[in-house]
Amino acid sequence: MKHKIYQPGYRLIQLCLAGLLALSITTATAQDSSAAVDQVVAPKKVKPAKNTFQSIWIIDNQTVMVPIKGTLELDFQHRMGNVNNGSEDLWGLYGASANIRLGVNYAPVNRLNLGIGITKNKMLLDLNAKYAIITQTPGKYPVSATYYGNAAVDTRKEASLYDGAEMKHNSDRYSFYNELIIARKFNDHLSLQAAASWSHQNAVTGFYTSYDTSSKSYGDVYQSMEHEHFAVSLSGRYKFSNICSIIFSYSQPITSHSEYNPNPCLSLGLEVNTSSHTFQVFVTNFDKLNAQQNNLYNHNNPFKEYTTVNGDVVKGYQYLIGFNITRLWNY
Amino acid sequence: MKKNLIIPFLMLIVFFGATLMTAFTPFQGAKPWTVPDAAKSKKSSVASNAASIAAGKELWTTHCKSCHGAKGLGDGSKAAQLKTEPGDFSKSDVQGMSDGEIFYKISEGRDDMPSFKKKLPDEEDRWNLVVFMRTLKK
């Protein structure tokens, strides 16, 4: 299996990796969210950092946060249509391409969160799991690290691949996602995280490049996309009041495909946190509401217009408005 | 009525019925809330200082303000929807309670007041809330 590096974003990959390195080596200012650390009645026990992020989501990406044992969460996620149509569809708010995901998650034990969700796009059913490997603790771990993975299936009756080709086997419907997330809470205001992900699609389209009639043997296989796709992301939160934060996220593809190369994603939004809800409203490029679908098939270009090697012109600055709402119950 | 309209119609009746019942339910007056003696005498593990007050204020803003109000006067945005009067925490009937008594009520909850021992499993967080609540005294 060979992988090519996505050249236009290589500089950004370097920046993301530098961010990851910085998160890993910085140890000077580890801090608990409680902040009540200087004068206490009894000697203080060192505790893991709390609320590195307020939600399991940061726009389209997962955060390192895993809810405490016994937490049931409902997710309501909505992505409007593209804003580029202007007032014609009220900047996408009434866009026909709007996408919705409903999900439910439960934390049966500490550190583990299990979930299921269904998305309008492709009627995609996903099962997901998240496990907190380590949690940032002063003097022990400078960062938190969490694994997130999901398996998704396209449940449409007449499912098709990314280029419109008919799916020939049920196994073509499946895709998988694995991600390692590393985050650091620098202080009560600023948290940053870097993540490396691996998406797998079971089916890609392609053809044999040659056929020898005498030996009846096929030549090399041309694949329009790779089965495996690697990407990195950098996300952050700046909390400017007790309940409000500015959130951002940037995702950069690493794998370069022969065709159908996905675009990076740039997102910026506002988060409001209450006792049982977290609300996030933002502009983003991702519209698929599933990690591997976003990373593999994002055709919204956040930057200026460009032309692919195949001569296709990709329009620039294609953003959409979206929101995430989570509702928590503790049992 | 068509068969496929029956379920949505019943849902509408239940929704509006529940809304009307809530709207016309009067406040219940303060009823006695017995706190065990052991809980009353429980001592705080958090000292009152700028950091613990700030931490308590952050938790108050997230978890308590919507019912009890920013200054604990019982005038939060949800207060009017409650069956139980949220009380005025600036007054002596609340400020006269021991730290342990307030801690117990935050932890256990009752009626409209939710229990916070699962939502805030770290006792230090709940003690920070007690510390902040002491600043509401007038």
XYZ file of C-alpha atoms in Angstrom:
469
model
C 0.000 0.000 0.000
C 1.482 3.310 -0.984
C 0.579 6.727 0.298
C 1.304 10.060 -1.226
C 1.562 13.243 0.757
C -0.982 15.954 0.081
C 1.423 18.680 -1.020
C -0.710 21.870 -0.881
C -1.326 21.419 2.826
C 2.102 20.185 3.794
C 2.998 23.440 5.549
C -0.166 23.147 7.626
C 0.651 19.556 8.523
C 4.008 20.762 9.807
C 2.218 23.343 11.929
C -0.163 20.713 13.318
C 2.704 18.381 14.169
C 4.574 21.241 15.827
C 1.458 21.900 17.902
C 1.282 18.234 18.890
C 4.935 18.319 19.941
C 4.387 21.491 21.955
C 1.425 19.886 23.724
C 3.525 16.862 24.589
C 6.531 18.637 26.057
C 4.996 21.576 27.902
C 4.710 20.802 31.596
C 5.103 24.092 33.369
C 1.550 25.210 33.827
C -0.583 22.126 34.391
C -3.710 23.205 36.174
C -6.925 21.910 37.664
C -10.106 23.624 36.577
C -11.171 24.028 40.174
C -8.332 26.508 40.657
C -8.764 26.178 44.422
C -5.243 25.070 45.030
C -3.315 27.455 47.233
C -4.926 27.385 50.674
C -6.826 24.384 51.930
C -7.662 22.889 55.261
C -6.194 19.469 54.527
C -3.120 18.638 52.414
C -4.156 18.669 48.780
C -4.284 15.500 46.773
C -3.133 16.004 43.194
C -6.137 15.575 40.926
C -6.547 15.211 37.170
C -7.458 18.328 35.207
C -11.197 18.808 34.875
C -13.171 20.154 31.951
C -10.325 20.344 29.457
C -13.285 20.637 27.119
C -16.953 21.023 28.062
C -18.353 18.653 25.460
C -17.393 15.424 23.736
C -17.591 17.465 20.511
C -15.552 20.368 19.292
C -17.515 21.319 16.175
C -16.948 18.302 13.869
C -14.199 16.584 15.836
C -14.200 14.624 19.061
C -12.482 16.073 22.132
C -10.495 14.146 24.735
C -13.437 14.452 27.115
C -15.089 11.243 28.263
C -18.154 11.835 30.475
C -18.151 10.476 34.024
C -19.617 7.041 34.729
C -23.399 6.924 34.487
C -23.752 9.858 32.079
C -26.365 9.514 29.359
C -26.043 12.021 26.542
C -28.285 12.898 23.622
C -26.691 14.613 20.634
C -28.585 16.813 18.190
C -26.368 17.969 15.345
C -27.359 20.026 12.348
C -25.430 21.322 9.350
C -27.170 23.858 7.128
C -26.666 24.223 3.395
C -23.735 26.098 1.899
C -23.785 29.863 2.581
C -22.646 30.643 -0.959
C -26.175 30.748 -2.372
C -26.763 33.926 -0.378
C -30.304 35.138 0.237
C -31.675 32.585 -2.246
C -31.830 29.993 0.536
C -31.112 32.378 3.447
C -27.380 31.626 3.431
C -27.995 27.915 3.624
C -30.408 27.992 6.584
C -33.145 26.688 4.273
C -30.709 24.773 2.107
C -31.873 21.481 0.643
C -28.539 19.873 1.455
C -28.921 20.334 5.220
C -27.750 17.361 7.229
C -28.840 16.057 10.645
C -27.454 13.533 13.106
C -29.190 12.198 16.191
C -27.057 10.260 18.632
C -27.134 8.755 22.089
C -24.115 7.896 24.244
C -23.675 6.276 27.632
C -20.666 5.915 29.931
C -21.089 2.500 31.631
C -17.787 2.768 33.512
C -15.324 5.562 34.114
C -13.094 6.405 31.123
C -15.359 4.644 28.573
C -18.150 6.127 26.480
C -20.246 4.091 24.015
C -22.582 5.573 21.465
C -24.856 5.065 18.494
C -26.132 7.600 15.993
C -27.859 7.977 12.668
C -27.172 10.654 10.075
C -29.443 11.868 7.289
C -26.606 11.820 4.749
C -26.513 8.220 3.453
C -28.764 7.256 6.390
C -25.451 6.435 7.976
C -25.696 4.360 11.150
C -22.641 4.580 13.390
C -21.497 2.748 16.490
C -18.732 4.488 18.390
C -16.491 4.064 21.402
C -14.197 6.421 23.240
C -11.661 5.584 25.915
C -9.604 7.983 28.037
C -6.130 6.438 28.111
C -4.533 9.046 30.380
C -5.814 12.249 31.935
C -3.643 15.335 32.441
C -2.477 15.313 36.051
C 0.039 17.750 37.583
C 3.363 16.007 38.166
C 2.193 12.854 36.413
C 0.859 13.408 32.898
C 1.354 16.705 31.055
C -1.434 15.885 28.587
C -4.617 13.866 28.268
C -4.814 11.144 25.627
C -8.027 9.551 24.382
C -8.834 6.967 21.729
C -11.950 7.358 19.597
C -13.211 4.875 17.028
C -16.357 4.179 15.088
C -17.831 1.793 12.546
C -20.456 3.136 10.161
C -22.770 1.567 7.612
C -24.616 3.187 4.711
C -28.177 1.922 5.231
C -29.781 3.345 2.090
C -31.656 0.845 -0.074
C -29.862 1.993 -3.198
C -26.450 2.962 -1.901
C -23.724 4.336 -4.121
C -20.022 5.095 -3.791
C -18.432 8.554 -3.714
C -18.361 8.793 -7.530
C -21.914 7.565 -7.992
C -20.957 3.957 -8.811
C -23.375 1.316 -7.586
C -22.379 -0.672 -4.504
C -22.100 -4.311 -5.502
C -21.669 -5.933 -2.089
C -23.073 -5.250 1.342
C -19.521 -5.003 2.689
C -19.069 -1.931 0.440
C -21.370 -0.064 2.810
C -18.957 -0.128 5.742
C -16.365 2.443 6.781
C -14.242 2.719 9.906
C -12.434 5.394 11.859
C -9.680 5.369 14.478
C -8.263 8.442 16.166
C -5.750 9.258 18.873
C -6.433 12.617 20.538
C -3.899 14.427 22.713
C -4.912 17.551 24.608
C -3.634 19.933 27.205
C -5.478 22.357 29.427
C -3.039 25.243 29.754
C -5.183 27.230 32.180
C -8.848 27.821 32.961
C -9.216 29.689 29.666
C -7.134 27.872 27.080
C -7.215 24.213 26.016
C -5.655 22.831 22.840
C -5.711 19.408 21.289
C -4.066 17.646 18.371
C -5.317 14.425 16.838
C -4.162 11.919 14.267
C -6.801 9.858 12.501
C -7.033 6.864 10.202
C -10.156 6.392 8.094
C -10.880 3.212 6.164
C -13.399 2.799 3.353
C -14.213 -0.751 2.337
C -14.846 0.015 -1.324
C -13.145 2.254 -3.878
C -13.657 2.437 -7.621
C -10.954 1.617 -10.153
C -10.000 -0.400 -13.185
C -7.222 -2.609 -14.593
C -4.747 -0.577 -16.584
C -4.077 -3.379 -19.066
C -5.204 -6.836 -20.162
C -3.015 -9.352 -21.909
C -5.290 -11.369 -24.211
C -2.704 -14.066 -24.848
C -2.065 -14.882 -21.203
C -5.497 -13.609 -20.126
C -3.881 -11.753 -17.273
C -4.703 -8.310 -15.907
C -2.189 -5.537 -15.339
C -1.947 -3.032 -12.486
C -5.055 -1.752 -10.754
C -5.818 1.953 -10.894
C -7.748 3.128 -7.836
C -9.472 6.488 -7.850
C -9.010 6.657 -4.073
C -6.976 4.798 -1.495
C -8.790 2.547 0.976
C -6.885 4.120 3.878
C -6.852 7.827 4.574
C -4.766 9.584 7.201
C -5.413 13.056 8.563
C -4.459 15.322 11.441
C -6.404 18.011 13.247
C -5.758 20.830 15.670
C -8.569 22.182 17.827
C -8.866 24.599 20.703
C -11.081 26.420 23.117
C -10.678 29.848 24.675
C -13.094 30.335 27.553
C -13.875 34.020 27.964
C -16.569 33.736 30.651
C -17.764 31.053 33.043
C -20.095 29.575 30.429
C -18.957 30.920 27.029
C -16.000 29.907 24.885
C -14.648 30.531 21.425
C -13.881 27.224 19.721
C -11.947 26.416 16.570
C -10.830 23.358 14.682
C -8.665 22.677 11.649
C -8.425 19.308 9.903
C -5.793 18.519 7.302
C -5.778 15.485 5.009
C -2.412 13.734 4.711
C -3.091 10.936 2.238
C -3.142 12.034 -1.385
C -5.527 10.119 -3.664
C -5.452 9.791 -7.447
C -8.815 11.569 -7.679
C -11.459 12.939 -5.332
C -8.955 14.445 -2.916
C -10.818 15.823 0.095
C -10.376 19.414 1.212
C -9.135 20.530 4.620
C -11.670 21.903 7.077
C -11.521 25.187 8.956
C -14.124 25.876 11.649
C -14.798 28.662 14.119
C -17.638 28.953 16.582
C -19.099 29.807 19.945
C -19.823 27.367 22.777
C -22.264 27.963 25.626
C -22.264 25.529 28.502
C -24.999 25.008 31.089
C -25.540 22.399 33.779
C -27.078 19.850 31.430
C -26.532 21.224 27.938
C -23.729 22.351 25.694
C -24.593 24.493 22.677
C -22.126 25.057 19.854
C -22.869 27.343 16.890
C -20.223 27.695 14.203
C -19.162 28.052 10.589
C -17.386 25.064 9.105
C -16.635 23.208 5.862
C -17.451 19.688 7.010
C -21.063 18.740 6.296
C -21.141 14.948 6.630
C -21.571 14.608 10.425
C -19.396 11.518 10.548
C -15.655 11.568 11.064
C -14.552 9.274 8.227
C -17.106 10.674 5.773
C -15.861 14.190 6.535
C -12.214 13.284 6.242
C -12.634 11.219 3.078
C -15.222 13.162 1.105
C -15.103 16.845 2.051
C -15.643 18.811 -1.142
C -16.124 22.199 0.540
C -12.939 24.198 0.067
C -12.149 26.595 2.934
C -9.493 28.541 1.040
C -9.271 30.251 -2.335
C -10.283 28.605 -5.600
C -7.853 26.060 -7.059
C -7.548 23.663 -10.002
C -6.894 19.959 -9.479
C -4.339 17.953 -11.471
C -7.275 16.618 -13.492
C -8.207 20.172 -14.494
C -11.280 20.450 -12.266
C -11.814 23.892 -10.738
C -12.725 23.761 -7.043
C -14.517 26.896 -5.883
C -13.186 28.618 -2.784
C -14.549 29.765 0.575
C -17.360 27.207 0.791
C -18.662 27.429 4.327
C -21.823 26.413 6.093
C -23.452 27.175 9.424
C -24.039 24.391 11.910
C -24.837 23.634 15.507
C -24.345 20.856 18.062
C -26.596 20.502 21.083
C -25.914 17.930 23.774
C -28.210 17.051 26.667
C -26.775 15.219 29.656
C -28.339 13.144 32.392
C -26.407 11.580 35.250
C -27.575 8.227 36.621
C -59.903 10.729 11.800
C -57.307 8.877 9.802
C -55.435 6.225 11.736
C -52.003 7.756 11.056
C -53.067 11.063 12.645
C -54.069 9.560 16.002
C -50.576 9.277 17.511
C -49.467 12.853 16.627
C -52.818 14.156 17.948
C -52.396 12.295 21.267
C -48.830 13.608 21.558
C -50.108 17.167 21.119
C -52.715 16.662 23.860
C -50.096 15.260 26.266
C -47.637 18.074 25.458
C -50.132 20.905 25.907
C -51.694 19.239 28.936
C -48.328 18.969 30.649
C -47.519 22.587 29.746
C -50.802 23.894 31.150
C -50.439 21.872 34.372
C -46.960 23.299 34.864
C -48.097 26.837 34.124
C -50.855 26.797 36.740
C -49.014 24.959 39.510
C -48.466 27.433 42.348
C -45.228 27.690 44.313
C -45.052 25.387 47.289
C -43.919 27.135 50.411
C -40.715 26.139 52.131
C -41.270 22.779 53.775
C -38.940 21.354 56.409
C -35.776 19.723 55.075
C -34.278 17.491 57.704
C -30.518 17.130 57.519
C -28.834 14.320 59.508
C -26.694 15.542 62.410
C -23.574 13.885 60.991
C -24.023 15.821 57.744
C -24.625 19.079 59.612
C -21.337 18.818 61.456
C -19.293 17.775 58.418
C -16.348 20.116 57.959
C -15.275 21.697 54.689
C -12.104 20.460 53.050
C -11.754 23.769 51.193
C -10.625 27.055 52.715
C -12.311 30.275 51.677
C -9.964 32.245 49.458
C -10.005 33.998 46.102
C -9.303 30.794 44.190
C -11.996 28.670 45.845
C -14.529 31.504 45.554
C -13.716 31.865 41.833
C -14.034 28.106 41.327
C -17.340 28.105 43.216
C -18.610 31.052 41.210
C -17.850 29.249 37.951
C -19.816 26.198 39.112
C -22.620 28.428 40.397
C -22.902 30.153 37.006
C -23.104 26.817 35.216
C -25.290 24.781 37.561
C -27.221 27.080 39.927
C -27.709 30.546 38.443
C -30.597 29.660 36.130
C -32.855 28.922 39.144
C -31.264 30.747 42.089
C -30.156 33.880 40.209
C -26.732 35.477 39.881
C -26.802 36.738 43.489
C -28.782 33.881 45.014
C -31.956 35.917 45.422
C -34.107 33.151 43.906
C -34.731 35.198 40.783
C -33.098 33.040 38.089
C -34.613 32.779 34.614
C -36.155 29.380 35.420
C -37.365 30.291 38.921
C -40.927 31.033 37.837
C -41.291 27.522 36.384
C -40.389 25.779 39.651
C -42.899 24.151 41.957
C -40.664 24.865 44.929
C -39.627 28.386 45.850
C -35.845 28.588 45.371
C -35.366 30.841 48.427
C -33.200 33.876 49.080
C -29.649 32.814 49.912
C -28.630 36.282 51.023
C -30.801 35.985 54.144
C -30.043 34.508 57.536
C -32.255 31.414 57.186
C -29.800 30.081 54.597
C -26.644 31.820 55.767
C -27.357 30.567 59.311
C -26.979 26.947 58.177
C -23.720 25.127 58.816
C -21.388 24.452 55.888
C -22.194 20.757 56.227
C -25.923 21.431 55.996
C -25.556 23.391 52.738
C -23.163 20.763 51.399
C -25.707 18.023 52.167
C -28.525 19.858 50.386
C -26.384 20.487 47.296
C -25.310 16.847 47.277
C -28.670 15.162 47.867
C -31.199 17.544 46.327
C -34.940 17.368 46.791
C -37.964 17.917 44.505
C -36.982 20.577 41.942
C -33.493 20.841 43.399
C -31.403 18.175 41.645
C -28.797 16.048 43.382
C -25.287 17.108 42.420
C -23.302 14.238 43.894
C -23.302 12.456 40.519
C -22.978 15.508 38.304
C -20.190 16.911 40.519
C -18.679 13.710 41.936
C -15.622 15.476 43.371
C -16.569 16.736 46.863
C -14.122 19.609 46.471
C -16.342 21.095 43.749
C -19.370 21.053 46.048
C -17.356 22.597 48.909
C -16.253 25.338 46.490
C -19.942 26.026 45.899
C -20.517 26.315 49.651
C -17.601 28.778 49.879
C -19.081 30.876 47.078
C -22.568 30.783 48.621
C -21.147 32.409 51.767
C -20.275 35.453 49.649
C -23.981 35.933 48.846
C -24.724 37.038 52.432
C -25.998 40.611 52.780
